[in-house]
mmCIF file of C-alpha atoms in Angstrom:
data_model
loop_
_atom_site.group_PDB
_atom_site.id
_atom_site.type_symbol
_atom_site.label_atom_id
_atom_site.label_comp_id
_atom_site.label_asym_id
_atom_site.label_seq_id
_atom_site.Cartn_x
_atom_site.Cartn_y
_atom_site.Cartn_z
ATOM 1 C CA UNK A 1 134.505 -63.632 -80.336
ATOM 2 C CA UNK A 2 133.423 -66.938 -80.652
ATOM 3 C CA UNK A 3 132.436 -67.274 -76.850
ATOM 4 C CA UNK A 4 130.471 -63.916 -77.582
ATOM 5 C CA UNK A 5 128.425 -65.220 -80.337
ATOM 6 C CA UNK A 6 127.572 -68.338 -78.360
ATOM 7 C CA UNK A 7 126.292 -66.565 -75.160
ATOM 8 C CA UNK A 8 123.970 -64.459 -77.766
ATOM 9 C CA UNK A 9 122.816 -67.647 -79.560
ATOM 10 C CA UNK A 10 122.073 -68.819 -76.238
ATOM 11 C CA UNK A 11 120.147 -65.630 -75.566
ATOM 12 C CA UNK A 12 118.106 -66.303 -78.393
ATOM 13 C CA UNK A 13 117.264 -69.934 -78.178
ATOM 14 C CA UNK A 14 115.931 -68.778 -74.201
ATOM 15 C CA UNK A 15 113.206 -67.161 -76.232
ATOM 16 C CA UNK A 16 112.283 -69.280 -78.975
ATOM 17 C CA UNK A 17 114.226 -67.989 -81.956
ATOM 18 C CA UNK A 18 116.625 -70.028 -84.209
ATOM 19 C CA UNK A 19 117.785 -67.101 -86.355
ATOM 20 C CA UNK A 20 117.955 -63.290 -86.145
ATOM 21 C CA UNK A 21 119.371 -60.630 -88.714
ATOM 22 C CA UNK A 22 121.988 -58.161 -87.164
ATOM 23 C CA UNK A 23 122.407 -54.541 -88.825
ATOM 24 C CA UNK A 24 124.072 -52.799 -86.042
ATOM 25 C CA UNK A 25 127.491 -52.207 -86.203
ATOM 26 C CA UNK A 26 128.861 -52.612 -83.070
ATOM 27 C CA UNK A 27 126.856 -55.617 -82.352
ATOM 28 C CA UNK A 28 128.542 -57.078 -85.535
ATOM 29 C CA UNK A 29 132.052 -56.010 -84.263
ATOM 30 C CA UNK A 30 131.255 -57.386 -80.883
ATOM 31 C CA UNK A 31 130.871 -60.490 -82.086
ATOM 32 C CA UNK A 32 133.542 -60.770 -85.798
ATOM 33 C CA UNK A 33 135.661 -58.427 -84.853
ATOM 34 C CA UNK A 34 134.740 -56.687 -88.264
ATOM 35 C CA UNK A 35 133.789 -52.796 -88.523
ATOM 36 C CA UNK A 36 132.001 -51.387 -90.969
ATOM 37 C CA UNK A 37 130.696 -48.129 -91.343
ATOM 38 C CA UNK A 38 127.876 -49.103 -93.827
ATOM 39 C CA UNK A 39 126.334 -45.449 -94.016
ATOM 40 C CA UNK A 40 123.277 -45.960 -96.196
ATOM 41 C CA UNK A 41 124.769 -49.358 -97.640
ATOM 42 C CA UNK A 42 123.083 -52.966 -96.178
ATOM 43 C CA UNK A 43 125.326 -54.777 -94.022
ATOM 44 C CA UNK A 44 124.051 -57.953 -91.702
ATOM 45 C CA UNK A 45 125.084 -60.636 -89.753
ATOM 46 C CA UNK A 46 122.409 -63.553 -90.144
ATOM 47 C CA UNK A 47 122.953 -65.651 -87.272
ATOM 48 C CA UNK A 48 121.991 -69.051 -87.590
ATOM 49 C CA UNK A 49 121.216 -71.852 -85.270
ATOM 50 C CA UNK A 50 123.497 -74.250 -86.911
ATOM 51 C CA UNK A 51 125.768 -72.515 -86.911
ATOM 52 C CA UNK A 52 126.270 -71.248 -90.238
ATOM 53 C CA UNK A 53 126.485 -67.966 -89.751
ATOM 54 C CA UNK A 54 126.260 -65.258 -92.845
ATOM 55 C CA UNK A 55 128.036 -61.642 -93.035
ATOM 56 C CA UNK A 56 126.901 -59.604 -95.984
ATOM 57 C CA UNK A 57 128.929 -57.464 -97.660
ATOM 58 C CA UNK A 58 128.750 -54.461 -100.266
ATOM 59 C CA UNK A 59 131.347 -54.751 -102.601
ATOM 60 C CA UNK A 60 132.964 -51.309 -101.411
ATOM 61 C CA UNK A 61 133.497 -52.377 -97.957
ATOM 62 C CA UNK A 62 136.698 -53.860 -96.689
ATOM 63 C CA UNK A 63 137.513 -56.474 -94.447
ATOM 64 C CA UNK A 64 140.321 -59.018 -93.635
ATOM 65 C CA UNK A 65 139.645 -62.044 -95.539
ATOM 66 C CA UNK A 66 140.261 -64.649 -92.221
ATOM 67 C CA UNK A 67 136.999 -63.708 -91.042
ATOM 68 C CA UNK A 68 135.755 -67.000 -90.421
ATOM 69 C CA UNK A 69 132.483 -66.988 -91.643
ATOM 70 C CA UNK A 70 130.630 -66.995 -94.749
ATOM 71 C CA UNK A 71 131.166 -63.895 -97.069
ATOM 72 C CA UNK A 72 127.994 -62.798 -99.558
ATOM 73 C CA UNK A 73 129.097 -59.772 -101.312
ATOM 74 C CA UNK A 74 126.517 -57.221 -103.505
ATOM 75 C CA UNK A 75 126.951 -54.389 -105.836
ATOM 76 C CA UNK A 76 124.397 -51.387 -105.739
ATOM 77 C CA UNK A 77 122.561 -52.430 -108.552
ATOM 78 C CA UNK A 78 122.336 -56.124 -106.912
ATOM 79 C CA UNK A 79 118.760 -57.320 -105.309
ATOM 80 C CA UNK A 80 120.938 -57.784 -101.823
ATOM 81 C CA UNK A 81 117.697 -58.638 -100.050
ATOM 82 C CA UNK A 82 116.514 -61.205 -102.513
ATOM 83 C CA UNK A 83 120.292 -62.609 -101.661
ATOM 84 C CA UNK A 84 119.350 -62.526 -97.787
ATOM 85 C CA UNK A 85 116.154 -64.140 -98.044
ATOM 86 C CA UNK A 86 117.570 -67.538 -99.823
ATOM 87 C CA UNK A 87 119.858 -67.876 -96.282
ATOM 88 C CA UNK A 88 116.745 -67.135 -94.245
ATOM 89 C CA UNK A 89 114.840 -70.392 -92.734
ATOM 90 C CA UNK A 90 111.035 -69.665 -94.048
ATOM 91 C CA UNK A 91 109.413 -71.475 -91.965
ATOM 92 C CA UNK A 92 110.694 -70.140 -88.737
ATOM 93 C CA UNK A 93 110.467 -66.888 -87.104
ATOM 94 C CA UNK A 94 112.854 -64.596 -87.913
ATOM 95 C CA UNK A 95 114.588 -61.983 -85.045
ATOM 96 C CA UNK A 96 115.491 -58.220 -86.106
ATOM 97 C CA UNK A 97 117.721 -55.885 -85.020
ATOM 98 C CA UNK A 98 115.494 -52.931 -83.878
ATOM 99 C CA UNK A 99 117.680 -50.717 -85.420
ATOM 100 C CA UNK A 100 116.979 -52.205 -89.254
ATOM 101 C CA UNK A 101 115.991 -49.699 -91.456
ATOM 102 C CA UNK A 102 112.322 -50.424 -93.109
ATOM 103 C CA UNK A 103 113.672 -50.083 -96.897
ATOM 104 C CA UNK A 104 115.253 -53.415 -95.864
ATOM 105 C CA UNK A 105 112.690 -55.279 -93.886
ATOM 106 C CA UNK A 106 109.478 -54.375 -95.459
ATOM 107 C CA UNK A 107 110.629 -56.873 -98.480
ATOM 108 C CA UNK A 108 111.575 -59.574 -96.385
ATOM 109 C CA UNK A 109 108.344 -59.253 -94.384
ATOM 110 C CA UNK A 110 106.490 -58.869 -98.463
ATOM 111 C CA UNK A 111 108.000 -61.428 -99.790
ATOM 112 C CA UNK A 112 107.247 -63.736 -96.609
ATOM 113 C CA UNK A 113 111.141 -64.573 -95.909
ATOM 114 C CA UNK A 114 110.025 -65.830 -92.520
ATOM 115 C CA UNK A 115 106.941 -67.619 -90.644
ATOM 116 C CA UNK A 116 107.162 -64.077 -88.379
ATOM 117 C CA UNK A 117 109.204 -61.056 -87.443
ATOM 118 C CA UNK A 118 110.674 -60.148 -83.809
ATOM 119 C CA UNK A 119 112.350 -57.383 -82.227
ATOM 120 C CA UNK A 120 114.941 -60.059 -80.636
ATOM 121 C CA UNK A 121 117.797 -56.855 -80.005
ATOM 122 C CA UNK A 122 117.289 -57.717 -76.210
ATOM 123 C CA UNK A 123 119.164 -61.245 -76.773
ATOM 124 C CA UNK A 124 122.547 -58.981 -78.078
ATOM 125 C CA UNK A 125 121.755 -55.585 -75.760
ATOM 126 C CA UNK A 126 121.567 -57.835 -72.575
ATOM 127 C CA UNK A 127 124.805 -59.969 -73.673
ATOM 128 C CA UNK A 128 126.710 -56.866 -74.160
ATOM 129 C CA UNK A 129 125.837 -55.608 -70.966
ATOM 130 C CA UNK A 130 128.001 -58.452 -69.750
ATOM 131 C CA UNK A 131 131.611 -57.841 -70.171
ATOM 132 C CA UNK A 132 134.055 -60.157 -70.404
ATOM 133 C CA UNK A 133 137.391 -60.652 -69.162
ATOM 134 C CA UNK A 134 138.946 -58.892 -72.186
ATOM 135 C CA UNK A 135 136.469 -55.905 -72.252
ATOM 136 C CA UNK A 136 136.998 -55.559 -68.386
ATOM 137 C CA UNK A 137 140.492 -54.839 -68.958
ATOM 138 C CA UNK A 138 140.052 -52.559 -72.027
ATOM 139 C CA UNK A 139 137.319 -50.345 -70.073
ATOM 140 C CA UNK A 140 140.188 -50.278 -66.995
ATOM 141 C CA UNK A 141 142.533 -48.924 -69.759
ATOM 142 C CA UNK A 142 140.400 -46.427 -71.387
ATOM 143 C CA UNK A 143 139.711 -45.264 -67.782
ATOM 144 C CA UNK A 144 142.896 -44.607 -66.870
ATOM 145 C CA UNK A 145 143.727 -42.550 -70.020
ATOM 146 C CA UNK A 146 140.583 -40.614 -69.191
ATOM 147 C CA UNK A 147 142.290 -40.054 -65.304
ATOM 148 C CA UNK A 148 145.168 -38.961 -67.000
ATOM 149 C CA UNK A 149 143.340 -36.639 -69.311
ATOM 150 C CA UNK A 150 141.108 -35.124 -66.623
ATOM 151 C CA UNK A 151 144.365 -33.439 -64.903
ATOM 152 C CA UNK A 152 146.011 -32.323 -68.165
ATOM 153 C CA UNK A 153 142.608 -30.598 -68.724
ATOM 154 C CA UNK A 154 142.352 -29.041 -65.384
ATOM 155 C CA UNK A 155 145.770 -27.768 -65.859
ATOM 156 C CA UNK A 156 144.090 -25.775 -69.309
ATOM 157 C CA UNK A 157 142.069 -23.656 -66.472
ATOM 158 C CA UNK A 158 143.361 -20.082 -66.119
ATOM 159 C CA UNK A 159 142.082 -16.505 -65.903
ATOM 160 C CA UNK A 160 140.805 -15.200 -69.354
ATOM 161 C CA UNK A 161 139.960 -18.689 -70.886
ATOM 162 C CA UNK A 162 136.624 -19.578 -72.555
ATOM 163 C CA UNK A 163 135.460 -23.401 -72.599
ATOM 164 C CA UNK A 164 135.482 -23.585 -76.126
ATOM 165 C CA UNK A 165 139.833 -23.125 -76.139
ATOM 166 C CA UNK A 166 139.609 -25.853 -73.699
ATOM 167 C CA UNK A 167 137.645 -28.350 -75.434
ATOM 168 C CA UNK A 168 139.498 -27.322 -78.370
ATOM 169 C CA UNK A 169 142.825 -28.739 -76.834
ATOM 170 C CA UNK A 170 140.965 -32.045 -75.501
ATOM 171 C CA UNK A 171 141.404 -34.539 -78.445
ATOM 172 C CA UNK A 172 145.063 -33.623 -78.625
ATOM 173 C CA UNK A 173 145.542 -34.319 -75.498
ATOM 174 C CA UNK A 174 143.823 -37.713 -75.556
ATOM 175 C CA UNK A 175 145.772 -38.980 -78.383
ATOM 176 C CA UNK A 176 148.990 -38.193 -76.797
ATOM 177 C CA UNK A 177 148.318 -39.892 -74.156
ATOM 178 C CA UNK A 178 146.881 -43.387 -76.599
ATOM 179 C CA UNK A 179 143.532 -42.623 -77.110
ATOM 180 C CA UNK A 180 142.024 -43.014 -80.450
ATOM 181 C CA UNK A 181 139.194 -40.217 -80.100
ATOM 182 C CA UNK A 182 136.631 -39.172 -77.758
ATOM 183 C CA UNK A 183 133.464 -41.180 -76.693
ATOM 184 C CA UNK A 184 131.796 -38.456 -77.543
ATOM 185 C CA UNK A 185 132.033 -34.410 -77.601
ATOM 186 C CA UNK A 186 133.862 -32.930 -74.202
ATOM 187 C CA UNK A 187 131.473 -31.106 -71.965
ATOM 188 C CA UNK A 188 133.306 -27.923 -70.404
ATOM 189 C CA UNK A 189 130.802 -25.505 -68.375
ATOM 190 C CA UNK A 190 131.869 -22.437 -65.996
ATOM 191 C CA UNK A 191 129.338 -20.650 -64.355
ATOM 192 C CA UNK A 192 126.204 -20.966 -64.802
ATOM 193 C CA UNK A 193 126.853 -23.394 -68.016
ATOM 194 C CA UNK A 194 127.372 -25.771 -65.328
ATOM 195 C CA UNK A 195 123.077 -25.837 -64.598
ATOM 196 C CA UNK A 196 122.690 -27.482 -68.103
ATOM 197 C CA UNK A 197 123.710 -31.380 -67.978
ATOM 198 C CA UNK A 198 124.318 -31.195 -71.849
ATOM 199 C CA UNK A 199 126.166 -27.597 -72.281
ATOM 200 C CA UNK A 200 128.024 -27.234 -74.934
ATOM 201 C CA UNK A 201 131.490 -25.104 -74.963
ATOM 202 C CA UNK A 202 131.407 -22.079 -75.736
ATOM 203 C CA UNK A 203 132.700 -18.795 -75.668
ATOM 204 C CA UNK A 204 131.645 -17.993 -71.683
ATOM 205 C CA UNK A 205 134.816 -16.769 -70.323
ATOM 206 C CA UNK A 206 135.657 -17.980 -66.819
ATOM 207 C CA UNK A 207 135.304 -15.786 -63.773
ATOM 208 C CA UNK A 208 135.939 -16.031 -59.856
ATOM 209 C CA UNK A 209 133.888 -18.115 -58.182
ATOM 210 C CA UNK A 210 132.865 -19.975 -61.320
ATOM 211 C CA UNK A 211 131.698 -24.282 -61.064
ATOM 212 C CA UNK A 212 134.615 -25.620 -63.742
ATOM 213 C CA UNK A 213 132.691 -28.615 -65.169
ATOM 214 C CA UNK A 214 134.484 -31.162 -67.204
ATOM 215 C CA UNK A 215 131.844 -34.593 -68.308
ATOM 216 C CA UNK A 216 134.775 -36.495 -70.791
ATOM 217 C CA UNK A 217 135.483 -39.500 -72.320
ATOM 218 C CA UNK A 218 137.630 -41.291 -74.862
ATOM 219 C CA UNK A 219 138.454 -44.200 -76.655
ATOM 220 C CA UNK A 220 140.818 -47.227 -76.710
ATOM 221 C CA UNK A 221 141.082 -50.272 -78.392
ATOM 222 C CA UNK A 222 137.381 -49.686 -79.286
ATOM 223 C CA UNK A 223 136.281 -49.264 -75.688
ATOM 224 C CA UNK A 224 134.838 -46.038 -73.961
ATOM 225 C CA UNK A 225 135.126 -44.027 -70.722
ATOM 226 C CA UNK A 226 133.077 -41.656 -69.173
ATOM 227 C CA UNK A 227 134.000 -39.600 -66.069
ATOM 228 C CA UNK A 228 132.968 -36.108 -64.584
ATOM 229 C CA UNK A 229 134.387 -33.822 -62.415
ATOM 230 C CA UNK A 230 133.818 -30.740 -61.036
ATOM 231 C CA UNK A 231 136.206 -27.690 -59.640
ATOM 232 C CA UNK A 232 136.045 -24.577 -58.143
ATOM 233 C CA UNK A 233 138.052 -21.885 -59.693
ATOM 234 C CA UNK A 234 139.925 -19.856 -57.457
ATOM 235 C CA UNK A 235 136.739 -18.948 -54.477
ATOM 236 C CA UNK A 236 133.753 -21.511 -53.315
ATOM 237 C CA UNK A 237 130.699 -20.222 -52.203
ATOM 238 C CA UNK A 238 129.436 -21.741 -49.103
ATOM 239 C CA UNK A 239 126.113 -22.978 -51.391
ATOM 240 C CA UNK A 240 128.914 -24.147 -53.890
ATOM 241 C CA UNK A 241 130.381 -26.206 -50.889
ATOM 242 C CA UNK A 242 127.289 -27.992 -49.711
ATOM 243 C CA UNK A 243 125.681 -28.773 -52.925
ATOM 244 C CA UNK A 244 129.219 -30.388 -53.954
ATOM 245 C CA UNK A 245 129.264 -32.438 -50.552
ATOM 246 C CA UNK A 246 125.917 -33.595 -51.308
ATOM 247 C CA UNK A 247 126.838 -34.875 -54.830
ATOM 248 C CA UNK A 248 129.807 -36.459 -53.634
ATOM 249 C CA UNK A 249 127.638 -38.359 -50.628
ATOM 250 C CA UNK A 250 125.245 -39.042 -53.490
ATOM 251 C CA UNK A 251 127.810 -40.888 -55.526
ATOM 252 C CA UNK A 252 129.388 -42.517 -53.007
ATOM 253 C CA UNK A 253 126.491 -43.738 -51.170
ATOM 254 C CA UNK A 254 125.116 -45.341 -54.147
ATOM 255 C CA UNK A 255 128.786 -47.065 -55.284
ATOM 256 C CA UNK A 256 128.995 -48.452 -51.604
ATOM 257 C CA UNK A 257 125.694 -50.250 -52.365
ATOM 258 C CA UNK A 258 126.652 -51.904 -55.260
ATOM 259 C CA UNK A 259 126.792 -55.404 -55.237
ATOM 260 C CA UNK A 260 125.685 -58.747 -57.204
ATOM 261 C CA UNK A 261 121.758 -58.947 -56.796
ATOM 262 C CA UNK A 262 120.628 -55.297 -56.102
ATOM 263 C CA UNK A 263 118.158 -53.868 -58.134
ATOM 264 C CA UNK A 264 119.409 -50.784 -60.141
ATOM 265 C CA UNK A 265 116.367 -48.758 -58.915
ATOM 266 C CA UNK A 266 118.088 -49.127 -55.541
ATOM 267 C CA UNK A 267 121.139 -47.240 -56.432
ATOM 268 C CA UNK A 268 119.164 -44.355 -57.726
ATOM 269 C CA UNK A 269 117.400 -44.497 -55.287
ATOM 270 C CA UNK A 270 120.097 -44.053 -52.279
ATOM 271 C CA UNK A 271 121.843 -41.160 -54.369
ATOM 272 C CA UNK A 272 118.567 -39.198 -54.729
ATOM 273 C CA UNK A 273 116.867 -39.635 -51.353
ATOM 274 C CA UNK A 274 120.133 -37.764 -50.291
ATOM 275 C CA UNK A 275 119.967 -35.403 -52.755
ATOM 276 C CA UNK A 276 115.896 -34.940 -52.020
ATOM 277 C CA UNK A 277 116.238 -35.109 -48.009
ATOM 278 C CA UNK A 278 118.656 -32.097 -48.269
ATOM 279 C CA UNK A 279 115.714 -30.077 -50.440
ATOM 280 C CA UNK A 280 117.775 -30.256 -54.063
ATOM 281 C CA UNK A 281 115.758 -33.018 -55.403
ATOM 282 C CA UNK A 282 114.263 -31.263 -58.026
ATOM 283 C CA UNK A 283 117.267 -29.950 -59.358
ATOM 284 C CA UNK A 284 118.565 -33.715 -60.291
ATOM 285 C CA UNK A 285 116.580 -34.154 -63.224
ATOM 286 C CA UNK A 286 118.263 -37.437 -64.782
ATOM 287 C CA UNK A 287 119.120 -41.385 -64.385
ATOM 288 C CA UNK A 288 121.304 -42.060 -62.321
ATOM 289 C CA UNK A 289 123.447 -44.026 -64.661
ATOM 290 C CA UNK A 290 124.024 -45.927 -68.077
ATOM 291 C CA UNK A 291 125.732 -48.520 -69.423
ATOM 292 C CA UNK A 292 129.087 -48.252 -71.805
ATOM 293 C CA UNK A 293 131.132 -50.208 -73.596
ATOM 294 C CA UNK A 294 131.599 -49.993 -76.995
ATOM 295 C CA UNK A 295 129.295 -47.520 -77.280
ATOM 296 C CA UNK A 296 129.286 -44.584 -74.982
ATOM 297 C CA UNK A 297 125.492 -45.064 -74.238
ATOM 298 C CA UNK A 298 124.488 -48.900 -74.434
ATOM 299 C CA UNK A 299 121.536 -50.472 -73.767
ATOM 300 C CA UNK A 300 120.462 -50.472 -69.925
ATOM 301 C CA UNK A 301 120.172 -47.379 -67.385
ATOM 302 C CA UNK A 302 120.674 -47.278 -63.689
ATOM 303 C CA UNK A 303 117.338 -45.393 -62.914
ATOM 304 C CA UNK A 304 114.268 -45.358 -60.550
ATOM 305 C CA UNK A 305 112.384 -47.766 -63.007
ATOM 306 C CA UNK A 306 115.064 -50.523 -64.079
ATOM 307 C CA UNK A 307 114.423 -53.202 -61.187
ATOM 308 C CA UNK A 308 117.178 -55.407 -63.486
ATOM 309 C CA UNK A 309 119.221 -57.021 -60.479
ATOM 310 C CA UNK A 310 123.317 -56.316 -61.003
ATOM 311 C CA UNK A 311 125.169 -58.827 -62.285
ATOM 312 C CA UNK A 312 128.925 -59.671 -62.504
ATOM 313 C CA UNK A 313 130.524 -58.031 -65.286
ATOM 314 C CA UNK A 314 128.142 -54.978 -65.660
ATOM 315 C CA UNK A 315 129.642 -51.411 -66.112
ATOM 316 C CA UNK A 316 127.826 -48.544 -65.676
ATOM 317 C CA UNK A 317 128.059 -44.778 -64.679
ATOM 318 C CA UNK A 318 127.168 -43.318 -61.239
ATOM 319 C CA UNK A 319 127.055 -39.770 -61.806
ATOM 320 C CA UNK A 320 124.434 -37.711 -59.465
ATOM 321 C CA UNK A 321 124.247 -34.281 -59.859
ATOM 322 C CA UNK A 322 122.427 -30.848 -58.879
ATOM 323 C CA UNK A 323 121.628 -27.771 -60.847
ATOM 324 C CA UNK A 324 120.731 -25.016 -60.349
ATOM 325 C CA UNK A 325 119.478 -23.121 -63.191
ATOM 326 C CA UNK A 326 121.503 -19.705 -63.690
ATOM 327 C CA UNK A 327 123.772 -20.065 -60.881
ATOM 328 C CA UNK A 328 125.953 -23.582 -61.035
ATOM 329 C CA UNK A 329 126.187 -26.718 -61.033
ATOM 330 C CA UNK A 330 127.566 -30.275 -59.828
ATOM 331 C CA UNK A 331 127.851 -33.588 -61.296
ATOM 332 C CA UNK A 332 130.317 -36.252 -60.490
ATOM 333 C CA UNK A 333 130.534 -38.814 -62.227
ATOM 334 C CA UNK A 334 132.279 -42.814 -62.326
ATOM 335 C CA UNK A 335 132.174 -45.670 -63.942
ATOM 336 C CA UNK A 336 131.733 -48.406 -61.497
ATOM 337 C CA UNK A 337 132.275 -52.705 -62.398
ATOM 338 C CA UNK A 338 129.907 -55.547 -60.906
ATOM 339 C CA UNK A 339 132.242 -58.013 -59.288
ATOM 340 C CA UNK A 340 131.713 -61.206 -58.141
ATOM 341 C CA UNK A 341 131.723 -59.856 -54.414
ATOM 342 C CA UNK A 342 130.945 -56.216 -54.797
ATOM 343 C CA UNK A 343 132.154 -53.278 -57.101
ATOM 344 C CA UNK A 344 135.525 -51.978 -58.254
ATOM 345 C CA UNK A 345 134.966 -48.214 -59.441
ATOM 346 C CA UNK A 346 137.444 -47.754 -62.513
ATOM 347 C CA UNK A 347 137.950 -43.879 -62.115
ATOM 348 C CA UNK A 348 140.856 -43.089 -59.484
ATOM 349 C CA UNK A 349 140.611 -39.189 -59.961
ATOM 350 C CA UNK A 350 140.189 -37.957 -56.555
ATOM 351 C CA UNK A 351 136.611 -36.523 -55.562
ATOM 352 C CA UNK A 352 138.037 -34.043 -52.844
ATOM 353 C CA UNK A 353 136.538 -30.649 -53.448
ATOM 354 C CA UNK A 354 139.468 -28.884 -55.624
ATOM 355 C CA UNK A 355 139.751 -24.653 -55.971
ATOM 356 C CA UNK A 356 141.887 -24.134 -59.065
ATOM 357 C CA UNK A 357 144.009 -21.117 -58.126
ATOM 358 C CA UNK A 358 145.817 -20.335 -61.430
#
């Protein structure tokens, strides 16, 4: 945690700032180890450049006491910012966390805590987008739970069922297998559903010939995986065939190309001139990636605009995909690790075309 902080006080001193106030939650975590789910309650990390380093604290939150770092607690009724502003340096800029809520800033910027205010979120977002040794292994972990997962769940697909008594099962099945909870709500589509990137299950009952699309992730030890697959259930289509071959060149082409010092826009790139040269291009109508980690979306995308060069350590989705609205759809989806000489993918669930027959 330590190292962590470091790297971001680094980060910060690169562009001129000695101190910075941190309100998100996960950034916090990231770099204590403490979680708190502050709802509409202030809770901040000021991080100084000398180290002495301030949490503060409502008096209803609850935290192990070995946290190594100064502790100001508040009450509702306290003035908590007038507490804040006697730890902030006056007469130097101060950095924000763009996700501060203006109730609390607008009185430090009033009362004139600092010489100036700056967005500095990039120093933690880009640090984060950096694992470490220790998140590398947790995001291997949580990946092969969600491996695991992904063939319990195909074994939930039989005549008669509706996605929504799929999903329903999904958390269950995580946590028997060690997860905590999901990264975020299961995507099941059949059919058609499987046109709309974001479908939510419902009660579309599965058919012949139906796309079985499952976009799923969980979480362990605080760190999230992401992975899609598609099936066939019980026929394929000959359009169903090719526009699945296509996504699975798409996704492999761009993994292959994955290495320290390529651009990002590159990878998108090489999956969607395949997908374009074969005529579907307008029928992938996202990114080709994002980052994860302790969040299921962090900052950073692997798109046609992001020229940010890969770097050791980054983890990110590769998931191409075509749609076709009211007919199907394909997306296949990994979660792919920089490394020092090229890229280890962390999903092992196989990408061979599969026709459920049950």
């Amino acid at each position: 945690m330590k190292t962590r902080t470091e790297r971001i006080m680094e980060a910060l001193k690169g562009r001129g700032i000695s101190q910075m106030l941190v309100v998100d939650p996960m950034s916090i975590y990231y770099m204590t180890g403490v979680y708190v789910e502050p709802f509409e309650r202030f809770f901040a990390l000021l991080l100084r450049e000398n180290g002495g380093h301030v949490l503060f604290l409502n008096n209803l939150f609850t935290i192990s006491e070995e946290v190594g770092l100064k502790k100001v607690w508040y009450s509702d009724t306290d003035p908590v910012m007038d507490y804040v502003k006697e730890y902030i340096d006056s007469s130097s800029v101060l950095g924000v966390d763009k996700d501060i809520k203006a109730r609390f800033l607008l009185p430090l910027i009033e009362a004139k805590a600092a010489a100036g205010f700056v967005n500095s979120s990039l120093a933690i977002d880009l640090t984060r987008g950096v694992k470490d040794e220790e998140e590398q292994e947790k995001m291997r972990t949580s990946s092969k739970i969600n491996d695991q997962a992904m063939a319990c769940f195909k074994a939930l697909v039989k005549e008669g069922v509706t996605e929504k008594e799929i999903a329903d099962q999904t958390l269950e099945i995580y946590r028997k297998l060690g997860a905590e909870d999901f990264s975020f709500a299961p995507i099941v589509s059949f059919g058609a559903n499987a046109a709309d990137p974001h479908h939510m299950p419902d009660d579309t009952v599965l058919k012949a010939g139906d796309a079985v699309l499952f976009d799923v992730g969980c979480i362990k030890d605080g760190y999230c995986s992401d992975m899609t697959r598609t099936f066939c259930y019980k026929e394929v289509s000959e359009k169903n065939r090719e526009i699945y071959e296509l996504v699975r060149r798409a996704n492999e082409a761009a993994i292959a190309k994955i290495k320290p010092g390529v651009p990002l826009c590159e990878l998108d790139k090489t999956a969607r001139d395949i997908i374009t040269e074969a005529g579907y291009g307008e029928y992938f109508n996202h990114r080709l990636g994002h980052f994860i980690g302790l969040g299921e979306h962090e900052y950073g995308d692997v798109s046609l605009t992001n020229e940010t060069k890969a770097e050791p350590g980054m983890i990110f989705s590769i998931e191409p995909g075509i749609y076709l609205p009211g007919d199907t759809g394909v997306r296949i989806e990994d979660l792919v690790l920089v490394t020092e000489n090229g890229v280890e993918v962390l999903n092992h669930y196989s990408k061979e075309l599969e026709v459920i027959e049950a």
